[in-house]
Coordinates of C-alpha atoms and ligand atoms in Angstrom, one line a residue:
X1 CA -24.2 -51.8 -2.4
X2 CA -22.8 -52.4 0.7
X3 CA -22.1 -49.1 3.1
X4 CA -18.0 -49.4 3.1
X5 CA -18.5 -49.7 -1.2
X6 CA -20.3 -46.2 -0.4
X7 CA -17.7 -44.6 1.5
X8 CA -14.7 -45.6 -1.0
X9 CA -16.8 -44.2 -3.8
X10 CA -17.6 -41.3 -2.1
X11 CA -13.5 -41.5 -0.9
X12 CA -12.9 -41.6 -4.5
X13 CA -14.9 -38.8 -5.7
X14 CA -13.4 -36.3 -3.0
X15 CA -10.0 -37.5 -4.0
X16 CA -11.1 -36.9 -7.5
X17 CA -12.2 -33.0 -6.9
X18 CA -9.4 -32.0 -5.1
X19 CA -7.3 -33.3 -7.7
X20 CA -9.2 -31.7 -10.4
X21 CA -9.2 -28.3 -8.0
X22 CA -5.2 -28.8 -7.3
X23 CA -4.7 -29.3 -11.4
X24 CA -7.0 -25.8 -12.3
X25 CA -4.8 -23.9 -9.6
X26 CA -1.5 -25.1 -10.8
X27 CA -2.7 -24.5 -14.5
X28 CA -4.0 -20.9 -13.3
X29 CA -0.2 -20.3 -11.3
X30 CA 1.5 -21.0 -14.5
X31 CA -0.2 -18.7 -16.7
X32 CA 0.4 -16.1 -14.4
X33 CA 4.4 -16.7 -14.5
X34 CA 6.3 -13.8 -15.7
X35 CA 5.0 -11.9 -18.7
X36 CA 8.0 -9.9 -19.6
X37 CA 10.6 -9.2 -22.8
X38 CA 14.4 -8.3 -21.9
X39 CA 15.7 -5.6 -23.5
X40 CA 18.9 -3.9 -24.4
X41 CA 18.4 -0.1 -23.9
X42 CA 21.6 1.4 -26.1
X43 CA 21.0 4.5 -24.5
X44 CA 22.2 5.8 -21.5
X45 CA 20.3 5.2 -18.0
X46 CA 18.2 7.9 -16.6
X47 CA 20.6 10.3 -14.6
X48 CA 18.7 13.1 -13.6
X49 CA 19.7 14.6 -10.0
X50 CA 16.8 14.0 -8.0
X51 CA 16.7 17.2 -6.2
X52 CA 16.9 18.6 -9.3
X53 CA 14.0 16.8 -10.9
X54 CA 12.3 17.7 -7.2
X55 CA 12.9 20.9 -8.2
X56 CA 11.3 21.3 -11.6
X57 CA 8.0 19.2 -10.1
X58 CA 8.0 21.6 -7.2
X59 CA 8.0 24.7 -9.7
X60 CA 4.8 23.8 -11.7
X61 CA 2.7 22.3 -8.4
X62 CA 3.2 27.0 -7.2
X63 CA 1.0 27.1 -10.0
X64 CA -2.8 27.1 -9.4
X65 CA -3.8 25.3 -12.6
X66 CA -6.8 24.5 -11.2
X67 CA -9.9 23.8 -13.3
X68 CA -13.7 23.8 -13.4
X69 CA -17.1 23.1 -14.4
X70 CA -17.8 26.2 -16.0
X71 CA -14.3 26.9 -18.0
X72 CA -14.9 30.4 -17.6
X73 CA -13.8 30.3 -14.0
X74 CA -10.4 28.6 -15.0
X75 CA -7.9 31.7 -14.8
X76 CA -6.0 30.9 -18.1
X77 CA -2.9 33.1 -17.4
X78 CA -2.2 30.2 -14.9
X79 CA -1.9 27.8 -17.9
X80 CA 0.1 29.9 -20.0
X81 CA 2.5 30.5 -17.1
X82 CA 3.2 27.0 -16.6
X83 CA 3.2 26.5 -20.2
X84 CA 6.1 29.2 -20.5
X85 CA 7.5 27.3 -17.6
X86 CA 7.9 24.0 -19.1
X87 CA 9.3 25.7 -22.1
X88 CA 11.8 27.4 -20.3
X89 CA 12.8 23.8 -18.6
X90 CA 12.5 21.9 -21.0
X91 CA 13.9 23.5 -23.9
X92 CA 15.3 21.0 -26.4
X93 CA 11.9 19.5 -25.8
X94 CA 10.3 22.2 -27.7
X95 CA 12.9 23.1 -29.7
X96 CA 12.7 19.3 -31.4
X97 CA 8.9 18.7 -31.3
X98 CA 5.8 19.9 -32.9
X99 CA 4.3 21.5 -30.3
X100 CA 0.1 21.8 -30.8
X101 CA -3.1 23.6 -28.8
X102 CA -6.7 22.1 -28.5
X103 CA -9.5 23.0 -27.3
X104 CA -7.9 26.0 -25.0
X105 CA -4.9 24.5 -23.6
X106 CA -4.4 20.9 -24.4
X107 CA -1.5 20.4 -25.4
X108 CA 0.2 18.1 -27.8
X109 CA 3.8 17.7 -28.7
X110 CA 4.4 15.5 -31.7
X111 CA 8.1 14.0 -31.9
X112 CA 8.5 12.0 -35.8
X113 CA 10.2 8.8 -35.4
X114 CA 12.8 7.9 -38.1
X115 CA 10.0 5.6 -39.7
X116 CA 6.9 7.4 -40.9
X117 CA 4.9 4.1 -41.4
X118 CA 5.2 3.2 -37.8
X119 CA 2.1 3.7 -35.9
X120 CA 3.0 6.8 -33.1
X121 CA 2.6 5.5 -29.1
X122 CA 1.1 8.4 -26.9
X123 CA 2.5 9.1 -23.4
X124 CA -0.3 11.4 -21.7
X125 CA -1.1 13.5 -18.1
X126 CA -2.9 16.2 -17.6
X127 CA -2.0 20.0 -16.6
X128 CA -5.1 20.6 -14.5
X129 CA -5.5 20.0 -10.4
X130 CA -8.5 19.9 -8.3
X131 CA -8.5 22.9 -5.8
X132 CA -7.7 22.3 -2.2
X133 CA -10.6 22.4 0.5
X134 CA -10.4 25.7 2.3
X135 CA -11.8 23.7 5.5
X136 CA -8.8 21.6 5.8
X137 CA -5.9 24.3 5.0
X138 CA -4.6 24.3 8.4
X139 CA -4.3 20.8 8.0
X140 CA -1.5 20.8 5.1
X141 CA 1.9 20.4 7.0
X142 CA 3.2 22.8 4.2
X143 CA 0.2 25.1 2.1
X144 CA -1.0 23.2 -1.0
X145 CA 0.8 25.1 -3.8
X146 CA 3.8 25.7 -1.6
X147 CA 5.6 22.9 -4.1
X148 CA 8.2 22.9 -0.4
X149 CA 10.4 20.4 -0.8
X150 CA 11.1 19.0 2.7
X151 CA 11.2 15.8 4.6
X152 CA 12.4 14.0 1.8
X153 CA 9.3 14.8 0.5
X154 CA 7.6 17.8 -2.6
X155 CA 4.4 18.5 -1.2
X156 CA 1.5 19.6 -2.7
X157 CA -1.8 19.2 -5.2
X158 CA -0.6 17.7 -8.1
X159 CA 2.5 16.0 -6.6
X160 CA 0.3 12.8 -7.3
X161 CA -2.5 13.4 -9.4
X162 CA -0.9 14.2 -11.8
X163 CA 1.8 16.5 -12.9
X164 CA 4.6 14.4 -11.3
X165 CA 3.7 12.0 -14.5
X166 CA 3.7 15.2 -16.8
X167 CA 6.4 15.7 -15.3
X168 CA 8.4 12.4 -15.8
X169 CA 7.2 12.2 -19.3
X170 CA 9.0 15.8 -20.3
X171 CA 12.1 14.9 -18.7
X172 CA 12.4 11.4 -20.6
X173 CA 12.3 13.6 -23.7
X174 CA 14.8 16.4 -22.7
X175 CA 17.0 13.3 -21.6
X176 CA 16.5 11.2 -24.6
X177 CA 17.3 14.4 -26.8
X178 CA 20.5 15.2 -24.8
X179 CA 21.7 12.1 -25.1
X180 CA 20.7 12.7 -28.8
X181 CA 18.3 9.6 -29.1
X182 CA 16.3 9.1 -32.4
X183 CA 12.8 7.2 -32.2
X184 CA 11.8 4.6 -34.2
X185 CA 8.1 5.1 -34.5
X186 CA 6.8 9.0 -33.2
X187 CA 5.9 9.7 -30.1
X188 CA 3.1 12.1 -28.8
X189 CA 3.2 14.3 -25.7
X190 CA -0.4 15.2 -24.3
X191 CA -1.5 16.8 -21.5
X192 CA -5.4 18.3 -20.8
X193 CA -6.4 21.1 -19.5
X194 CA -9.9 20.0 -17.7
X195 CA -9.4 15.9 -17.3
X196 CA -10.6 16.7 -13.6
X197 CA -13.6 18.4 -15.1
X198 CA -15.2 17.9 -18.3
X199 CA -12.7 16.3 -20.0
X200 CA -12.8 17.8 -23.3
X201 CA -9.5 18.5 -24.0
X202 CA -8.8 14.9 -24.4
X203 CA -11.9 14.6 -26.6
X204 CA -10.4 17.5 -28.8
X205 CA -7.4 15.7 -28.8
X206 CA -8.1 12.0 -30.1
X207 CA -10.7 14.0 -32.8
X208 CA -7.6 16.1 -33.8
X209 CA -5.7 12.8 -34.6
X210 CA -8.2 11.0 -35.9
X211 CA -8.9 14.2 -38.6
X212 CA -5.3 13.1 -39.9
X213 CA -5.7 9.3 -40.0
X214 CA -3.6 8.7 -37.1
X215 CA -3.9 5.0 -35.2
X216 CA -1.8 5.0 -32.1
X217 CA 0.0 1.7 -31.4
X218 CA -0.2 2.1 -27.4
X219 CA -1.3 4.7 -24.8
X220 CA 0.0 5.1 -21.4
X221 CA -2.0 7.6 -18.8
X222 CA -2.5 7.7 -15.1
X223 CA -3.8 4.9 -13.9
X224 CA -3.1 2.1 -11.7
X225 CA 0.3 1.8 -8.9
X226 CA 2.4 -0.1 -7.4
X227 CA 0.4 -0.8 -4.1
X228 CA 1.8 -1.8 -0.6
X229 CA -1.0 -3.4 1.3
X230 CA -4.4 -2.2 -0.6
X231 CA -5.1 -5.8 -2.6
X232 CA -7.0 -8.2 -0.3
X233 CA -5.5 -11.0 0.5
X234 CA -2.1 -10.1 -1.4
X235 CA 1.1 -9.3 0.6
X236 CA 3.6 -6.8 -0.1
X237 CA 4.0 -4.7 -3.5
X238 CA 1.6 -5.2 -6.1
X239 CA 1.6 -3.4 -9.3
X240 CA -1.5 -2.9 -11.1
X241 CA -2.0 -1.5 -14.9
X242 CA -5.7 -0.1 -16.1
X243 CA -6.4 -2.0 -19.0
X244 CA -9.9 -0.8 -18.3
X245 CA -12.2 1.7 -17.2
X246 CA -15.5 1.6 -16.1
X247 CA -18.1 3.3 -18.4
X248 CA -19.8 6.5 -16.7
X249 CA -24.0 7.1 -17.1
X250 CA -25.7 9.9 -15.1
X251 CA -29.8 9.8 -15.6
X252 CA -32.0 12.4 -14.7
X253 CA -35.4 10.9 -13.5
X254 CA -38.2 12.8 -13.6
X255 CA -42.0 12.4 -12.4
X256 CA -44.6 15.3 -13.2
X257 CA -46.7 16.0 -10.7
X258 CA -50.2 17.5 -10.6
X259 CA -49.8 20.3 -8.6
X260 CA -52.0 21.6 -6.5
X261 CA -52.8 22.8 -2.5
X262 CA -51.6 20.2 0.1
X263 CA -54.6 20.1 1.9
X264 CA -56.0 17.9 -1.3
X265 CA -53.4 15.4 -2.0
X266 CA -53.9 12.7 -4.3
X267 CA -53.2 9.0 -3.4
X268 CA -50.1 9.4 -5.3
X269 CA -47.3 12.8 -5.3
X270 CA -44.5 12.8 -7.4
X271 CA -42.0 13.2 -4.8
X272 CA -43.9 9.3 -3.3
X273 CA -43.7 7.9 -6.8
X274 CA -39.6 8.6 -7.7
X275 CA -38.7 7.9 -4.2
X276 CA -40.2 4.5 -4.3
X277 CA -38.5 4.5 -7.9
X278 CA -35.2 5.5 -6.6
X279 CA -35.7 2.8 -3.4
X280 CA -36.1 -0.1 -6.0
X281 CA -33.2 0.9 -8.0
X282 CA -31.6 0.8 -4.3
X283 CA -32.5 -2.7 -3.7
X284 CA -32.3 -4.2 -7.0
X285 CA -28.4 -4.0 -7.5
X286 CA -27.1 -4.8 -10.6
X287 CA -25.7 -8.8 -10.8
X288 CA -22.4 -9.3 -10.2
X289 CA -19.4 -10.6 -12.7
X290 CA -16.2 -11.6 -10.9
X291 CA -14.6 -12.5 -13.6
X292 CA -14.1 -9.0 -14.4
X293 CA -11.4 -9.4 -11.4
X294 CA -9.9 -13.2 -12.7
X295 CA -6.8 -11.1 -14.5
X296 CA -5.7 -9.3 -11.9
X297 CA -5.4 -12.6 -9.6
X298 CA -4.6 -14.5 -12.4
X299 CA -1.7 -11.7 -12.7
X300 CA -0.6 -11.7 -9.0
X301 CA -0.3 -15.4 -9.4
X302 CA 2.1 -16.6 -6.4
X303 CA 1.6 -12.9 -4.5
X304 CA -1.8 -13.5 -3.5
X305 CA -2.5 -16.1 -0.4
X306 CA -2.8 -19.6 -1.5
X307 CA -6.5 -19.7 -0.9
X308 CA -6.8 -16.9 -3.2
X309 CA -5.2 -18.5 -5.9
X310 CA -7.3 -21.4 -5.4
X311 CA -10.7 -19.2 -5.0
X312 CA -9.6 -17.7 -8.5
X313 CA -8.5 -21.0 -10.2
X314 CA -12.0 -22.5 -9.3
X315 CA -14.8 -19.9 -10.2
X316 CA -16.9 -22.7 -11.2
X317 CA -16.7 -23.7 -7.2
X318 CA -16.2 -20.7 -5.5
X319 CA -17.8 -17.9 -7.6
X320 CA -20.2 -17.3 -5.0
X321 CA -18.0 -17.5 -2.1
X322 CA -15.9 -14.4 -3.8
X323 CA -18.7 -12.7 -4.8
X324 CA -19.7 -12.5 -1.2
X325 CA -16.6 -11.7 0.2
X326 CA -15.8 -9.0 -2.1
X327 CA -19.2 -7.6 -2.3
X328 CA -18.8 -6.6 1.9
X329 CA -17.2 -3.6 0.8
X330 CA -18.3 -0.5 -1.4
X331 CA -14.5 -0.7 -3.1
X332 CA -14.7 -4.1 -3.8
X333 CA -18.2 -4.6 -4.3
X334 CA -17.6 -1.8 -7.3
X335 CA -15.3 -4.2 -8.9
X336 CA -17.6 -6.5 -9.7
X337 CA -20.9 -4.7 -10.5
X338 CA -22.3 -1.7 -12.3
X339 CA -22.9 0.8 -9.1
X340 CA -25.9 2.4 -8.8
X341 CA -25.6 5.8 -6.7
X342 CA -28.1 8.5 -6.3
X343 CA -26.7 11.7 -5.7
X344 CA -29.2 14.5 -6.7
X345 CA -32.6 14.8 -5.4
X346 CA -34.9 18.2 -6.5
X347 CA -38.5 18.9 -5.6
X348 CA -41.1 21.4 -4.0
X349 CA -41.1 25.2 -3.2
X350 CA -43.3 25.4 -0.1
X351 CA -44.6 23.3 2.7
X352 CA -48.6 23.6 1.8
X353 CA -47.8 23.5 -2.2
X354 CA -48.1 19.8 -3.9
X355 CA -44.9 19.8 -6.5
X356 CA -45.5 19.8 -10.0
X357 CA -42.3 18.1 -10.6
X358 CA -39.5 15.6 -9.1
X359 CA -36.4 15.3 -10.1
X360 CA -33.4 13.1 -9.3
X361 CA -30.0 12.1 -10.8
X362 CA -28.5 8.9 -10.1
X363 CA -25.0 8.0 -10.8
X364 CA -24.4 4.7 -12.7
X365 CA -20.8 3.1 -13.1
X366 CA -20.7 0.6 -16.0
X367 CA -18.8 -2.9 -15.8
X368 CA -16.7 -3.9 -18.8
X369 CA -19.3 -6.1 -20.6
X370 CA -22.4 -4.0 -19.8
X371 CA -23.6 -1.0 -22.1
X372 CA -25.3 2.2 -21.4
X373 CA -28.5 0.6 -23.2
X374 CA -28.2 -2.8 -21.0
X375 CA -28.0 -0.4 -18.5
X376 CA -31.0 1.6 -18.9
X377 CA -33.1 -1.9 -20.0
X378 CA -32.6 -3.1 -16.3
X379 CA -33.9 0.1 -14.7
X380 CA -36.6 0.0 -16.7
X381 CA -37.3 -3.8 -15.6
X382 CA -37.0 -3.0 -12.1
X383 CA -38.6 0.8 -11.3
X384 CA -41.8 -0.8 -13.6
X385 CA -43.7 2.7 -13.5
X386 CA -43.9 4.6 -17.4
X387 CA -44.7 7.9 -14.9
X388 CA -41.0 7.5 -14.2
X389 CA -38.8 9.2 -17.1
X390 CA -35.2 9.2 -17.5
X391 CA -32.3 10.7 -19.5
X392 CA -28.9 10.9 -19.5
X393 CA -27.4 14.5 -18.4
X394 CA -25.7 16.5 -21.1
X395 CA -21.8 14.9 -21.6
X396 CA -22.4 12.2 -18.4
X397 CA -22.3 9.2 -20.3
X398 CA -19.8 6.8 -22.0
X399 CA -19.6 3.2 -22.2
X400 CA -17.0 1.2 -20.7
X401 CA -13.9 1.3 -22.3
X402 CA -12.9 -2.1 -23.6
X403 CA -10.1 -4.9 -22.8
X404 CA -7.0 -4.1 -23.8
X405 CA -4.6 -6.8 -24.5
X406 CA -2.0 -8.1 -21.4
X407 CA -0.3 -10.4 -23.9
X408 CA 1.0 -7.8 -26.1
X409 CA 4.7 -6.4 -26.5
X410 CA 3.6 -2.6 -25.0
X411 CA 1.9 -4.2 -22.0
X412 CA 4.8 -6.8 -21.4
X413 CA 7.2 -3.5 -22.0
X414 CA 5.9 -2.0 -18.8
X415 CA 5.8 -5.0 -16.8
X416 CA 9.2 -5.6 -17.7
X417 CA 10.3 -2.1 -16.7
X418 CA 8.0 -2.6 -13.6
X419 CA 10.4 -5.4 -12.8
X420 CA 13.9 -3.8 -13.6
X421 CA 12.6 -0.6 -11.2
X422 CA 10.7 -2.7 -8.5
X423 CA 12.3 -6.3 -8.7
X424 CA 10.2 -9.0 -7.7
X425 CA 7.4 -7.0 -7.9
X426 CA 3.7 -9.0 -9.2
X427 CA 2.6 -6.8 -12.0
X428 CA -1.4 -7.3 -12.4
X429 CA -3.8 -5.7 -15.0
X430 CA -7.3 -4.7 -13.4
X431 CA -10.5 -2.5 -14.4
X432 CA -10.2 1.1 -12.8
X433 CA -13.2 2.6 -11.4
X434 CA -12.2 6.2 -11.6
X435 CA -12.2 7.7 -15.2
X436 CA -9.4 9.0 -16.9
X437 CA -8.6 10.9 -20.3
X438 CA -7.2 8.1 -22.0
X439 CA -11.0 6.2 -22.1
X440 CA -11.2 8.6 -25.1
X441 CA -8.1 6.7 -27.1
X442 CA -9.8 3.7 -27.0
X443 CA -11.1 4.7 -30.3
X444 CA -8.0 5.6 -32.1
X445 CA -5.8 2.7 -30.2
X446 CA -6.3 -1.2 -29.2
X447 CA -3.4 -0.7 -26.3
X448 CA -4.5 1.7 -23.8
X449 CA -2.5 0.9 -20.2
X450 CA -3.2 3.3 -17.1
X451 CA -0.2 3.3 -14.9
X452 CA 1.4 5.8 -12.6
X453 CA 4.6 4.1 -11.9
X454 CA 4.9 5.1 -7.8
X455 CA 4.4 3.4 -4.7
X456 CA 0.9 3.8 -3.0
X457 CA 0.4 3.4 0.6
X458 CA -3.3 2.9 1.7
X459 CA -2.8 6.2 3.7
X460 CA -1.3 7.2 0.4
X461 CA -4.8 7.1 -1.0
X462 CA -6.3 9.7 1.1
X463 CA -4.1 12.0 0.1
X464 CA -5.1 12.2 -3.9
X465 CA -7.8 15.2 -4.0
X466 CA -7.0 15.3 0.0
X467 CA -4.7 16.6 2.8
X468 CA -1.1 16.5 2.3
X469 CA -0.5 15.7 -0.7
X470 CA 3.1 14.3 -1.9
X471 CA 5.6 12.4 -3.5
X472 CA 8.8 11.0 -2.0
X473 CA 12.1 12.2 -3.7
X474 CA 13.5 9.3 -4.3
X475 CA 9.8 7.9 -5.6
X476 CA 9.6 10.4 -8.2
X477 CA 13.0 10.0 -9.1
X478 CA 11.5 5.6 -9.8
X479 CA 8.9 7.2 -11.8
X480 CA 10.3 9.5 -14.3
X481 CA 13.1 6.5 -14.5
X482 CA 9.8 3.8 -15.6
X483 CA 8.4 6.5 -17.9
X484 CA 11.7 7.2 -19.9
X485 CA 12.8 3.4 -19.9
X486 CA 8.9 2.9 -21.0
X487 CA 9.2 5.3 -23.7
X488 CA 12.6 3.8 -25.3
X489 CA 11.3 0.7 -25.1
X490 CA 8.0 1.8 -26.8
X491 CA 9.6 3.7 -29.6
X492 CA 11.6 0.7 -31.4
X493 CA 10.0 -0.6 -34.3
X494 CA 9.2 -3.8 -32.8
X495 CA 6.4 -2.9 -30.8
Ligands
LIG501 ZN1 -5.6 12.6 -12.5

């Protein structure tokens, strides 16, 4: 073969991959193209006065629903105030629905549909708020359960995360009922009391349903937003639904010791053996999947930067490029592994004493894909040591929730609201790594979406379980707006 034959085949092969790469990426574009249903609402549009809805979000934020660890610190009067509250606002809300208590204070407000045969959706937030740090009080521009409206602004804990989503939800129904609107299919109000905590109140809830045979059609919780800036490598608004959440597993490991006075140590302590244990977990991270991140660009389609959507369209080339740009950063890197975090570390009474026991906990978030078993199989491949024991801590493990569906009616139903609220807007679906209560529907429903419909700055994100918390006026007035054109839309029989 003569060397110019060489280049024209090596010419032709080139010419042949970029072809075959330019084909997979406009394939990849078009199956990202809109994924939405039109819809004619026959009911009239969301008009609540936004000060006014300002108003009723800025009343339940003065209360300190705060919950903990130990539920006998939670001051229940607090709950049963707001309660009484949202009764008082809301009243042909509780006048027309079921209203139910689990587990304490969970609450559940069942509204039948006109067809009993219908499988109910479930349109959930929770009651509870983390407390605000006492160190960084002076640094509120108004106190955290102030609820001041000012600015253009309500301010406060739980202006985000999440009663302004409670919130929305209750005013859909009081508007839907005033306007005397008749579901299809029933829909279910629930709200926890300890999502930030323990998270039993949702547990209580999906056992409660599934004691009378319920299956829910679709789920919609906090979850993901409509982002301005977060996404790498994706301009402008991006709105992101959960339709995942990362399983949870925290393991005690233990090493007994022999005890003993520190002048005669033996070649090995048990604080040297789970440290070295603990170091290997450290630096054998578990292997990467970014597939588990293909949807979302797959969803952004024309929103994320050309080479993006060419990255995304060619794993088979460009896996490994990805992986390493994504893995630079703990957020990212967290998208496309299980984590491994260590977070507890227990041992010793006294300088001259050799410990009879170690103990440390370490902090595992589970990838979509993986289980709690797979999980503990590779940490027993790579600690290698039977004096190293581990268990899981009482209630801190689940599995990963799985995929639900992002070609379905209910998930096109929000992107399609998404749309009529925020035209334009790319609508995505992606894996959260925060938990939230709705993991526990999963069992009862094939549909469960994670979306709080609001815009999210990156500064934004500080500001959940941070400083100066708040939501725009006008912003929340866009979100109870999606959640009551979501719920219409969700309670027709064709779902
Ligand atoms: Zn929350």
């Amino acid at each position: 073969m003569t060397p110019s034959n060489i280049i024209v085949i090596i010419i032709a092969l080139i010419l042949f991959l970029l072809a075959f790469i330019l084909i997979k990426t406009l394939l990849f574009a078009r199956k990202s193209a809109s994924n939405t249903i039109s819809f004619k609402y026959g009911v009239p549009r969301f008009a609540q006065d936004p000060q006014v809805l300002a108003e009723h979000l800025s009343s339940v934020i003065k209360i300190q629903t705060i919950s903990h660890e130990d539920p006998q610190e939670d001051i229940k009067e607090n709950f049963e105030t707001m309660q009484a509250l949202l009764a008082k606002t809301y009243p042909l809300t509780h006048k027309n629905l079921t209203k139910e208590l689990v587990d304490g204070h969970t609450m559940i407000f069942t509204w039948e549909g006109k067809d009993a045969s219908l499988n109910p959706v479930v349109f959930m937030a929770h009651q509870d708020v983390v407390p605000a740090d006492e160190n960084t009080l002076d640094q509120w521009n108004y106190p955290p359960f102030s609820g001041k409206i000012a600015d253009g602004f309500i301010w406060g804990r739980g202006t985000m995360d999440i009663k302004c989503q409670m919130i929305s939800v209750f005013e859909s129904v009081e508007a839907l009922l005033a306007a005397k609107f008749t579901p299809d299919r029933t829909i279910i109000l629930t709200f926890s009391h300890n999502e930030e905590v323990l998270g039993t109140g949702a547990t209580a809830v999906v056992k409660h349903l599934q004691q009378k045979g319920v299956r829910v059609e679709a789920v919609i919780d906090e979850g993901g937003s409509v982002y301005d800036g977060i996404i790498p490598g994706v301009k402008g608004y991006v709105a992101t639904i959960g339709i995942s959440e990362k399983g949870y597993l925290s393991l005690k490991f233990t090493v007994q010791g022999t005890g003993g006075h520190s002048s005669t140590p033996p070649k090995e302590t048990a604080i040297g053996i789970l440290t070295r244990a603990i170091t290997r977990l450290e630096n054998n991270r578990f292997p990467t999947d970014v597939r588990m991140v293909k949807p979302m660009f797959q969803g952004l389609g024309s929103a994320a930067s050309p080479m993006m959507q060419v990255a995304f369209a060619n794993l088979w080339l460009f896996g490994g490029i990805i992986t390493k740009i994504l893995s630079r950063k703990g957020e990212t890197d967290a998208t496309i592994r299980t984590t491994t975090a260590p977070t507890l570390f227990h041992s010793g009474v006294k300088d001259n004493v050799l410990p009879s026991v170690a103990e440390a906990v370490v902090n595992f978030r589970i990838l979509p894909g993986q289980s709690i078993a797979d999980v503990c199989e590779f940490i027993r491949f790579v600690i290698k040591d039977k004096r190293v024991t581990f268990e899981p801590m009482d209630q801190k493990a689940w599995e990963a929730s799985p995929l639900s569906p992002v070609d379905g009616d209910a998930y096109r139903h929000i992107a399609s609201v998404i749309g009529e609220i925020w035209p334009g807007v790319a609508v995505a679906p992606y894996i959260m790594l925060g938990g939230t209560d709705s993991r526990n529907f999963c069992e009862i429903s094939d549909c469960v979406y994670r979306f709080t419909p609001m815009v999210v700055t990156e500064e934004d994100l500080n500001r959940v379980h941070g400083v100066n918390e708040r939501i725009g006026i006008d912003e929340f007035h866009q979100m109870a707006d999606t959640i009551y054109r979501v719920m219409v839309r969700w309670s027709q029989k064709d779902l």
